[in-house]
Structure formats: C-alpha cells, structure tokens
PDB file of C-alpha atoms and ligand atoms in Angstrom:
ATOM      1  CA  MET A 579       0.000   0.000   0.000  1.00  0.00           C
ATOM      2  CA  ILE A 580       1.492   3.331  -1.058  1.00  0.00           C
ATOM      3  CA  ASN A 581      -0.158   6.562   0.083  1.00  0.00           C
ATOM      4  CA  ALA A 582       2.843   8.800  -0.377  1.00  0.00           C
ATOM      5  CA  ILE A 583       3.927  12.422  -0.381  1.00  0.00           C
ATOM      6  CA  LEU A 584       7.068  13.567  -2.207  1.00  0.00           C
ATOM      7  CA  LEU A 585       8.519  16.540  -0.366  1.00  0.00           C
ATOM      8  CA  GLY A 586      11.461  18.798  -1.174  1.00  0.00           C
ATOM      9  CA  PRO A 587      12.460  22.077  -2.817  1.00  0.00           C
ATOM     10  CA  PRO A 588      11.545  22.861  -6.428  1.00  0.00           C
ATOM     11  CA  ALA A 589      13.789  20.977  -8.896  1.00  0.00           C
ATOM     12  CA  ALA A 590      14.951  18.416  -6.307  1.00  0.00           C
ATOM     13  CA  GLY A 591      13.745  15.642  -8.629  1.00  0.00           C
ATOM     14  CA  LYS A 592      10.255  14.970  -7.253  1.00  0.00           C
ATOM     15  CA  GLY A 593       8.407  15.240 -10.548  1.00  0.00           C
ATOM     16  CA  SER A 594      10.863  13.121 -12.559  1.00  0.00           C
ATOM     17  CA  VAL A 595      10.967  10.327  -9.981  1.00  0.00           C
ATOM     18  CA  ALA A 596       7.200  10.497  -9.429  1.00  0.00           C
ATOM     19  CA  LYS A 597       6.617   9.885 -13.143  1.00  0.00           C
ATOM     20  CA  LEU A 598       8.729   6.704 -13.011  1.00  0.00           C
ATOM     21  CA  LEU A 599       7.187   5.517  -9.740  1.00  0.00           C
ATOM     22  CA  SER A 600       3.687   6.135 -11.022  1.00  0.00           C
ATOM     23  CA  LYS A 601       4.355   3.870 -14.029  1.00  0.00           C
ATOM     24  CA  HIS A 602       6.102   1.209 -11.961  1.00  0.00           C
ATOM     25  CA  TYR A 603       3.452   0.955  -9.242  1.00  0.00           C
ATOM     26  CA  HIS A 604       0.433   1.914 -11.400  1.00  0.00           C
ATOM     27  CA  LEU A 605      -0.458   4.727  -9.045  1.00  0.00           C
ATOM     28  CA  PRO A 606      -1.845   8.173  -9.832  1.00  0.00           C
ATOM     29  CA  HIS A 607       0.814  10.905  -9.758  1.00  0.00           C
ATOM     30  CA  ILE A 608      -1.004  13.871  -8.277  1.00  0.00           C
ATOM     31  CA  SER A 609       1.028  16.965  -9.089  1.00  0.00           C
ATOM     32  CA  THR A 610      -0.779  20.182  -8.191  1.00  0.00           C
ATOM     33  CA  GLY A 611       1.761  22.093 -10.324  1.00  0.00           C
ATOM     34  CA  ASP A 612       0.812  19.991 -13.393  1.00  0.00           C
ATOM     35  CA  MET A 613      -2.893  20.392 -12.582  1.00  0.00           C
ATOM     36  CA  PHE A 614      -2.518  24.162 -12.369  1.00  0.00           C
ATOM     37  CA  ARG A 615      -0.570  24.266 -15.652  1.00  0.00           C
ATOM     38  CA  GLU A 616      -3.360  22.267 -17.355  1.00  0.00           C
ATOM     39  CA  ALA A 617      -5.954  24.671 -15.934  1.00  0.00           C
ATOM     40  CA  ILE A 618      -3.901  27.629 -17.196  1.00  0.00           C
ATOM     41  CA  GLU A 619      -3.683  26.113 -20.663  1.00  0.00           C
ATOM     42  CA  ALA A 620      -7.438  25.426 -20.697  1.00  0.00           C
ATOM     43  CA  LYS A 621      -8.028  29.029 -19.480  1.00  0.00           C
ATOM     44  CA  THR A 622     -10.436  27.882 -16.742  1.00  0.00           C
ATOM     45  CA  PRO A 623     -11.290  30.343 -13.921  1.00  0.00           C
ATOM     46  CA  VAL A 624      -8.953  28.411 -11.576  1.00  0.00           C
ATOM     47  CA  GLY A 625      -6.207  28.563 -14.218  1.00  0.00           C
ATOM     48  CA  ILE A 626      -6.558  32.305 -14.737  1.00  0.00           C
ATOM     49  CA  LEU A 627      -6.411  32.912 -10.979  1.00  0.00           C
ATOM     50  CA  ALA A 628      -3.505  30.491 -10.449  1.00  0.00           C
ATOM     51  CA  ALA A 629      -1.389  32.013 -13.237  1.00  0.00           C
ATOM     52  CA  SER A 630      -1.224  35.354 -11.448  1.00  0.00           C
ATOM     53  CA  TYR A 631       0.523  33.640  -8.522  1.00  0.00           C
ATOM     54  CA  ILE A 632       2.547  30.987 -10.327  1.00  0.00           C
ATOM     55  CA  ASP A 633       4.193  33.273 -12.891  1.00  0.00           C
ATOM     56  CA  LYS A 634       5.783  35.303 -10.081  1.00  0.00           C
ATOM     57  CA  GLY A 635       6.802  32.226  -8.094  1.00  0.00           C
ATOM     58  CA  ASN A 636       4.212  32.657  -5.328  1.00  0.00           C
ATOM     59  CA  LEU A 637       2.048  29.876  -3.944  1.00  0.00           C
ATOM     60  CA  VAL A 638      -1.576  29.646  -5.066  1.00  0.00           C
ATOM     61  CA  PRO A 639      -3.921  30.306  -2.103  1.00  0.00           C
ATOM     62  CA  ASP A 640      -4.603  27.284   0.115  1.00  0.00           C
ATOM     63  CA  ASP A 641      -8.394  27.212  -0.408  1.00  0.00           C
ATOM     64  CA  VAL A 642      -8.033  27.038  -4.206  1.00  0.00           C
ATOM     65  CA  THR A 643      -5.366  24.327  -3.996  1.00  0.00           C
ATOM     66  CA  ILE A 644      -7.229  22.226  -1.448  1.00  0.00           C
ATOM     67  CA  ALA A 645     -10.454  22.337  -3.518  1.00  0.00           C
ATOM     68  CA  LEU A 646      -8.483  21.108  -6.548  1.00  0.00           C
ATOM     69  CA  VAL A 647      -7.039  18.180  -4.576  1.00  0.00           C
ATOM     70  CA  GLU A 648     -10.404  17.306  -3.028  1.00  0.00           C
ATOM     71  CA  GLU A 649     -11.905  16.979  -6.495  1.00  0.00           C
ATOM     72  CA  ARG A 650      -8.960  14.878  -7.689  1.00  0.00           C
ATOM     73  CA  LEU A 651      -9.147  12.515  -4.714  1.00  0.00           C
ATOM     74  CA  SER A 652     -12.814  11.807  -5.429  1.00  0.00           C
ATOM     75  CA  GLN A 653     -11.845  10.118  -8.709  1.00  0.00           C
ATOM     76  CA  PRO A 654     -11.873   6.312  -8.724  1.00  0.00           C
ATOM     77  CA  ASP A 655      -8.165   5.845  -9.562  1.00  0.00           C
ATOM     78  CA  CYS A 656      -7.237   7.159  -6.098  1.00  0.00           C
ATOM     79  CA  GLN A 657      -8.910   4.275  -4.291  1.00  0.00           C
ATOM     80  CA  HIS A 658      -5.796   2.078  -4.421  1.00  0.00           C
ATOM     81  CA  GLY A 659      -3.106   4.559  -3.422  1.00  0.00           C
ATOM     82  CA  PHE A 660      -1.533   7.729  -4.764  1.00  0.00           C
ATOM     83  CA  MET A 661       1.618   9.833  -4.862  1.00  0.00           C
ATOM     84  CA  PHE A 662       1.409  13.526  -4.103  1.00  0.00           C
ATOM     85  CA  ASP A 663       4.059  15.713  -5.713  1.00  0.00           C
ATOM     86  CA  GLY A 664       4.116  19.390  -4.747  1.00  0.00           C
ATOM     87  CA  PHE A 665       1.224  19.003  -2.306  1.00  0.00           C
ATOM     88  CA  PRO A 666       0.895  19.729   0.566  1.00  0.00           C
ATOM     89  CA  ARG A 667       3.060  22.856   0.523  1.00  0.00           C
ATOM     90  CA  THR A 668       1.804  24.499   3.727  1.00  0.00           C
ATOM     91  CA  ILE A 669       0.752  23.286   7.170  1.00  0.00           C
ATOM     92  CA  VAL A 670      -2.824  24.373   6.378  1.00  0.00           C
ATOM     93  CA  GLN A 671      -2.772  22.125   3.294  1.00  0.00           C
ATOM     94  CA  ALA A 672      -1.317  19.223   5.291  1.00  0.00           C
ATOM     95  CA  ASP A 673      -4.082  19.495   7.911  1.00  0.00           C
ATOM     96  CA  ALA A 674      -6.735  19.682   5.174  1.00  0.00           C
ATOM     97  CA  LEU A 675      -5.233  16.637   3.447  1.00  0.00           C
ATOM     98  CA  GLU A 676      -5.395  14.656   6.669  1.00  0.00           C
ATOM     99  CA  GLN A 677      -9.116  15.411   6.949  1.00  0.00           C
ATOM    100  CA  LEU A 678      -9.776  14.518   3.292  1.00  0.00           C
ATOM    101  CA  LEU A 679      -7.925  11.218   3.636  1.00  0.00           C
ATOM    102  CA  LYS A 680      -9.808  10.331   6.814  1.00  0.00           C
ATOM    103  CA  LYS A 681     -12.984  10.340   4.743  1.00  0.00           C
ATOM    104  CA  ILE A 682     -11.607   7.763   2.305  1.00  0.00           C
ATOM    105  CA  LYS A 683      -9.736   5.851   5.048  1.00  0.00           C
ATOM    106  CA  ARG A 684      -6.376   6.101   3.317  1.00  0.00           C
ATOM    107  CA  PRO A 685      -3.992   7.996   5.609  1.00  0.00           C
ATOM    108  CA  ILE A 686      -0.538   8.990   4.346  1.00  0.00           C
ATOM    109  CA  ASN A 687       1.822   6.132   5.179  1.00  0.00           C
ATOM    110  CA  THR A 688       5.113   7.552   3.910  1.00  0.00           C
ATOM    111  CA  VAL A 689       6.722  10.923   3.147  1.00  0.00           C
ATOM    112  CA  LEU A 690       9.765  10.858   0.846  1.00  0.00           C
ATOM    113  CA  GLU A 691      11.963  13.880   1.431  1.00  0.00           C
ATOM    114  CA  PHE A 692      14.346  14.826  -1.401  1.00  0.00           C
ATOM    115  CA  GLU A 693      17.360  16.892  -0.395  1.00  0.00           C
ATOM    116  CA  CYS A 694      19.388  18.981  -2.834  1.00  0.00           C
ATOM    117  CA  ASN A 695      21.846  21.867  -2.478  1.00  0.00           C
ATOM    118  CA  ARG A 696      20.965  25.373  -3.719  1.00  0.00           C
ATOM    119  CA  PRO A 697      23.581  25.782  -6.504  1.00  0.00           C
ATOM    120  CA  GLU A 698      22.422  22.484  -8.028  1.00  0.00           C
ATOM    121  CA  LEU A 699      18.762  23.555  -7.829  1.00  0.00           C
ATOM    122  CA  ILE A 700      19.576  26.814  -9.633  1.00  0.00           C
ATOM    123  CA  ARG A 701      21.601  24.985 -12.291  1.00  0.00           C
ATOM    124  CA  ARG A 702      18.677  22.643 -12.935  1.00  0.00           C
ATOM    125  CA  ILE A 703      16.045  25.370 -13.084  1.00  0.00           C
ATOM    126  CA  THR A 704      17.883  27.674 -15.448  1.00  0.00           C
ATOM    127  CA  GLY A 705      18.483  24.847 -17.963  1.00  0.00           C
ATOM    128  CA  ARG A 706      15.150  23.078 -17.576  1.00  0.00           C
ATOM    129  CA  ARG A 707      12.897  22.427 -20.564  1.00  0.00           C
ATOM    130  CA  ILE A 708       9.504  20.712 -20.353  1.00  0.00           C
ATOM    131  CA  CYS A 709       7.566  18.792 -23.009  1.00  0.00           C
ATOM    132  CA  SER A 710       4.543  20.878 -23.974  1.00  0.00           C
ATOM    133  CA  GLU A 711       2.421  17.704 -24.270  1.00  0.00           C
ATOM    134  CA  CYS A 712       3.445  15.179 -21.580  1.00  0.00           C
ATOM    135  CA  GLY A 713       5.407  17.390 -19.173  1.00  0.00           C
ATOM    136  CA  THR A 714       8.578  15.254 -19.263  1.00  0.00           C
ATOM    137  CA  PRO A 715      11.473  17.383 -18.001  1.00  0.00           C
ATOM    138  CA  TYR A 716      14.817  17.772 -19.814  1.00  0.00           C
ATOM    139  CA  HIS A 717      17.963  19.818 -19.163  1.00  0.00           C
ATOM    140  CA  ILE A 718      19.853  21.643 -21.909  1.00  0.00           C
ATOM    141  CA  ASP A 719      23.238  20.263 -20.721  1.00  0.00           C
ATOM    142  CA  THR A 720      22.662  17.154 -18.636  1.00  0.00           C
ATOM    143  CA  MET A 721      19.345  15.604 -19.756  1.00  0.00           C
ATOM    144  CA  LYS A 722      19.226  16.410 -23.446  1.00  0.00           C
ATOM    145  CA  PRO A 723      16.477  15.006 -25.659  1.00  0.00           C
ATOM    146  CA  LYS A 724      17.620  12.768 -28.529  1.00  0.00           C
ATOM    147  CA  LYS A 725      16.611  15.468 -30.997  1.00  0.00           C
ATOM    148  CA  GLU A 726      17.106  19.076 -29.945  1.00  0.00           C
ATOM    149  CA  GLY A 727      13.958  20.919 -28.914  1.00  0.00           C
ATOM    150  CA  VAL A 728      11.520  17.990 -29.100  1.00  0.00           C
ATOM    151  CA  CYS A 729      10.327  15.344 -26.631  1.00  0.00           C
ATOM    152  CA  ASP A 730      11.682  11.779 -26.972  1.00  0.00           C
ATOM    153  CA  HIS A 731       8.261  10.309 -26.132  1.00  0.00           C
ATOM    154  CA  ASP A 732       5.832  12.209 -28.343  1.00  0.00           C
ATOM    155  CA  GLY A 733       7.886  14.554 -30.534  1.00  0.00           C
ATOM    156  CA  ALA A 734       6.104  17.615 -29.082  1.00  0.00           C
ATOM    157  CA  PRO A 735       8.093  20.853 -28.734  1.00  0.00           C
ATOM    158  CA  LEU A 736       9.967  21.546 -25.482  1.00  0.00           C
ATOM    159  CA  LEU A 737       9.200  24.773 -23.643  1.00  0.00           C
ATOM    160  CA  THR A 738      10.716  26.797 -20.808  1.00  0.00           C
ATOM    161  CA  ARG A 739       8.253  27.215 -17.948  1.00  0.00           C
ATOM    162  CA  LYS A 740       7.388  30.863 -17.301  1.00  0.00           C
ATOM    163  CA  ASP A 741       8.426  30.517 -13.643  1.00  0.00           C
ATOM    164  CA  ASP A 742      11.783  28.850 -14.463  1.00  0.00           C
ATOM    165  CA  ASN A 743      13.807  32.067 -14.328  1.00  0.00           C
ATOM    166  CA  VAL A 744      16.109  33.280 -11.582  1.00  0.00           C
ATOM    167  CA  GLU A 745      13.704  35.975 -10.275  1.00  0.00           C
ATOM    168  CA  ALA A 746      10.670  33.685  -9.904  1.00  0.00           C
ATOM    169  CA  PHE A 747      12.884  30.884  -8.633  1.00  0.00           C
ATOM    170  CA  THR A 748      14.227  33.064  -5.823  1.00  0.00           C
ATOM    171  CA  VAL A 749      10.622  33.688  -4.749  1.00  0.00           C
ATOM    172  CA  ARG A 750       9.839  29.943  -5.009  1.00  0.00           C
ATOM    173  CA  LEU A 751      12.801  29.046  -2.803  1.00  0.00           C
ATOM    174  CA  LYS A 752      11.752  31.623  -0.224  1.00  0.00           C
ATOM    175  CA  ALA A 753       8.205  30.204  -0.236  1.00  0.00           C
ATOM    176  CA  TYR A 754       9.717  26.736   0.217  1.00  0.00           C
ATOM    177  CA  ASP A 755      11.854  27.797   3.181  1.00  0.00           C
ATOM    178  CA  GLU A 756       9.106  29.724   4.940  1.00  0.00           C
ATOM    179  CA  LEU A 757       5.977  27.709   4.200  1.00  0.00           C
ATOM    180  CA  THR A 758       6.904  24.207   2.996  1.00  0.00           C
ATOM    181  CA  ALA A 759      10.083  23.258   4.912  1.00  0.00           C
ATOM    182  CA  PRO A 760       8.136  23.252   8.243  1.00  0.00           C
ATOM    183  CA  LEU A 761       6.320  20.193   6.873  1.00  0.00           C
ATOM    184  CA  ILE A 762       9.501  18.176   7.409  1.00  0.00           C
ATOM    185  CA  GLY A 763       9.143  18.568  11.183  1.00  0.00           C
ATOM    186  CA  TYR A 764       5.372  18.069  10.912  1.00  0.00           C
ATOM    187  CA  TYR A 765       5.767  14.648   9.262  1.00  0.00           C
ATOM    188  CA  GLN A 766       8.875  13.755  11.276  1.00  0.00           C
ATOM    189  CA  ALA A 767       6.725  14.055  14.406  1.00  0.00           C
ATOM    190  CA  LYS A 768       4.389  11.478  12.855  1.00  0.00           C
ATOM    191  CA  GLY A 769       7.345   9.176  12.100  1.00  0.00           C
ATOM    192  CA  LEU A 770       6.694   9.269   8.354  1.00  0.00           C
ATOM    193  CA  ILE A 771       9.807  10.904   6.841  1.00  0.00           C
ATOM    194  CA  THR A 772      12.543   9.100   4.890  1.00  0.00           C
ATOM    195  CA  GLN A 773      15.324  11.143   3.282  1.00  0.00           C
ATOM    196  CA  PHE A 774      16.772  10.659  -0.204  1.00  0.00           C
ATOM    197  CA  ASP A 775      19.673  12.278  -2.012  1.00  0.00           C
ATOM    198  CA  GLY A 776      18.033  14.456  -4.682  1.00  0.00           C
ATOM    199  CA  VAL A 777      21.434  15.348  -6.173  1.00  0.00           C
ATOM    200  CA  LYS A 778      21.616  11.856  -7.712  1.00  0.00           C
ATOM    201  CA  ALA A 779      20.588  11.214 -11.297  1.00  0.00           C
ATOM    202  CA  THR A 780      16.875  10.444 -11.712  1.00  0.00           C
ATOM    203  CA  VAL A 781      17.377   6.735 -12.482  1.00  0.00           C
ATOM    204  CA  ASP A 782      19.539   6.205  -9.380  1.00  0.00           C
ATOM    205  CA  LEU A 783      17.142   8.152  -7.184  1.00  0.00           C
ATOM    206  CA  PHE A 784      14.282   6.076  -8.599  1.00  0.00           C
ATOM    207  CA  GLU A 785      16.134   2.865  -7.643  1.00  0.00           C
ATOM    208  CA  ASP A 786      16.720   4.143  -4.076  1.00  0.00           C
ATOM    209  CA  VAL A 787      13.073   5.083  -3.620  1.00  0.00           C
ATOM    210  CA  LYS A 788      11.805   1.860  -5.178  1.00  0.00           C
ATOM    211  CA  ALA A 789      14.013  -0.232  -2.867  1.00  0.00           C
ATOM    212  CA  PHE A 790      12.530   1.626   0.091  1.00  0.00           C
ATOM    213  CA  LEU A 791       8.894   1.489  -1.066  1.00  0.00           C
ATOM    214  CA  ASP A 792       9.187  -2.260  -1.634  1.00  0.00           C
ATOM    215  CA  THR A 793       9.814  -2.661   2.108  1.00  0.00           C
ATOM    216  CA  LEU A 794       6.494  -1.012   3.029  1.00  0.00           C
TER     217      LEU A 794
HETATM  218  P1  ADP B1446       8.261  23.156  -8.688  1.00  0.00           P
HETATM  219  O1  ADP B1446       8.243  22.088  -7.651  1.00  0.00           O
HETATM  220  O2  ADP B1446       9.202  22.898  -9.819  1.00  0.00           O
HETATM  221  O3  ADP B1446       8.407  24.549  -8.134  1.00  0.00           O
HETATM  222  P2  ADP B1446       5.423  22.722  -9.310  1.00  0.00           P
HETATM  223  O4  ADP B1446       5.081  22.295 -10.685  1.00  0.00           O
HETATM  224  O5  ADP B1446       5.216  21.760  -8.193  1.00  0.00           O
HETATM  225  O6  ADP B1446       6.894  23.258  -9.396  1.00  0.00           O
HETATM  226  O7  ADP B1446       4.610  24.063  -8.954  1.00  0.00           O
HETATM  227  C1  ADP B1446       4.654  25.214  -9.751  1.00  0.00           C
HETATM  228  C2  ADP B1446       3.906  26.344  -9.080  1.00  0.00           C
HETATM  229  O8  ADP B1446       2.509  25.974  -8.931  1.00  0.00           O
HETATM  230  C3  ADP B1446       4.359  26.697  -7.667  1.00  0.00           C
HETATM  231  O9  ADP B1446       5.467  27.591  -7.664  1.00  0.00           O
HETATM  232  C4  ADP B1446       3.089  27.335  -7.101  1.00  0.00           C
HETATM  233  O10 ADP B1446       2.925  28.646  -7.583  1.00  0.00           O
HETATM  234  C5  ADP B1446       1.985  26.484  -7.713  1.00  0.00           C
HETATM  235  N1  ADP B1446       1.630  25.350  -6.829  1.00  0.00           N
HETATM  236  C6  ADP B1446       1.829  24.025  -7.093  1.00  0.00           C
HETATM  237  N2  ADP B1446       1.427  23.270  -6.060  1.00  0.00           N
HETATM  238  C7  ADP B1446       0.974  24.138  -5.113  1.00  0.00           C
HETATM  239  C8  ADP B1446       0.447  23.974  -3.801  1.00  0.00           C
HETATM  240  N3  ADP B1446       0.328  22.766  -3.232  1.00  0.00           N
HETATM  241  N4  ADP B1446       0.090  25.100  -3.116  1.00  0.00           N
HETATM  242  C9  ADP B1446       0.212  26.307  -3.650  1.00  0.00           C
HETATM  243  N5  ADP B1446       0.718  26.548  -4.871  1.00  0.00           N
HETATM  244  C10 ADP B1446       1.095  25.467  -5.606  1.00  0.00           C
END
C-alpha cells in the first residue's frame, strides 16, 4: 500500500521520480503544479487565478489548492493509493489533506523527502525544458532530448516554464523555506519521513526510492 507524499524544494527531482514511480506501481501521480498548468492552458477560472501567482513564483492560495485536490481525490483511480508531488506545501494544506484522507480511510503512510543543495537547484532550473504535451522534463546540458527541442516520447516541442527564471525561482525558494520546509518537522513528528539524495541522477534516485517502497 502506497499513500505517499514527495517533499522537497523545487527541482529536487520529485516530478521526474514520481513519473517513473507512477508507471512502476500503477499509481496516480497527483502533481498540483501539473494540474494548475493544465488549468492555465485550458483558461479555466482556476487557471486564470492560479497564473497570477505561479508566474511570479508565489504559492496559489490554500483554499483554491485544497479544492483542486479534493476533487482529484474523489476520482476512482485514487482508491488504491496515490503519490502527491508538490502538495501539501503548507501546514494548512497538510491538515486539510489529513481530513480529506480520513474520509476515504487512506492515511498517508510515507513521506519521501528529497534533499538537494541550492547551486544544483539553480543549475537545474535555469536549464530546464519541459515537453509541452506530456510534461517530461529535460535539461539543456545534462538531460538532453535525442533530438534538440523535441520530446523523446511524443515529438512535441519543449518549452521553458514561465516561472523557471532566476527571479521567480528566488521567490519559489523563499516560499519553500518559509511555508513548505516546516512540513519536514510536521511529518517527522508522525514518524513518516525518509530522506533521499536528490542530487543523484533520476534513475539512481528512482532505484533508491523503489528499494525503500518495496519494504512497506
Ligand atoms: P516546482 O516544484 O518545480 O516549483 P510545481 O510544478 O510543483 O513546481 O509548482 C509550480 C507552481 O505551482 C508553484 O510555484 C506554485 O505557484 C503552484 N503550486 C503548485 N502546487 C501548489 C500547492 N500545493 N500550493 C500552492 N501553490 C502550488
């Protein structure tokens, strides 16, 4: 049984590893960042509101984010486990999640914390490119696609996220330190945290996490 949260600063490798884990364990990868980007693309009211926060690197308000997750959790694919990536990001969100999961009797049973130093995070962010269709991340120097500018999986063009610039990233890191990092202590107190070295290459990190999850 895997009811997991992936926790760590932006660009620590959560999204890349979550994609691999989701395939391996056939579990929904619930990324609030991806959900917001889809809403922005579809120009829904939530998307239009979220964009005004995301583009500057700020967090979307808790009530909007929690409502999005509540809707997602009501879908049938969440009945057999899930992996949260980028949620919760505040203590308020973590408390709300606990209440939502009580209703479906699936409490969080593990929190995977990815650690990564600041210079490496900045290097990753400034060279990051994302597939416009499937969201697969690449890096212009260290995770190049086979053919420049297009995704290996679906051939769609690669884009730079609007918030992947040094200014917005500085704001994102500050939000992480002030609002999200306290969740480490919050879940440590519940005995749920396991740390992983987010500096490692995605495939190696995936192997580490898989070896751990197989013991659950
Ligand atoms: P990263 O981890 O690379 O910063 P994400 O894709 O997880 O990126 O999130 C991108 C942006 O979406 C965040 O900077 C924030 O503005 C918004 N966002 C995503 N998840 C949340 C959340 N749980 N609470 C508030 N805002 C969120």
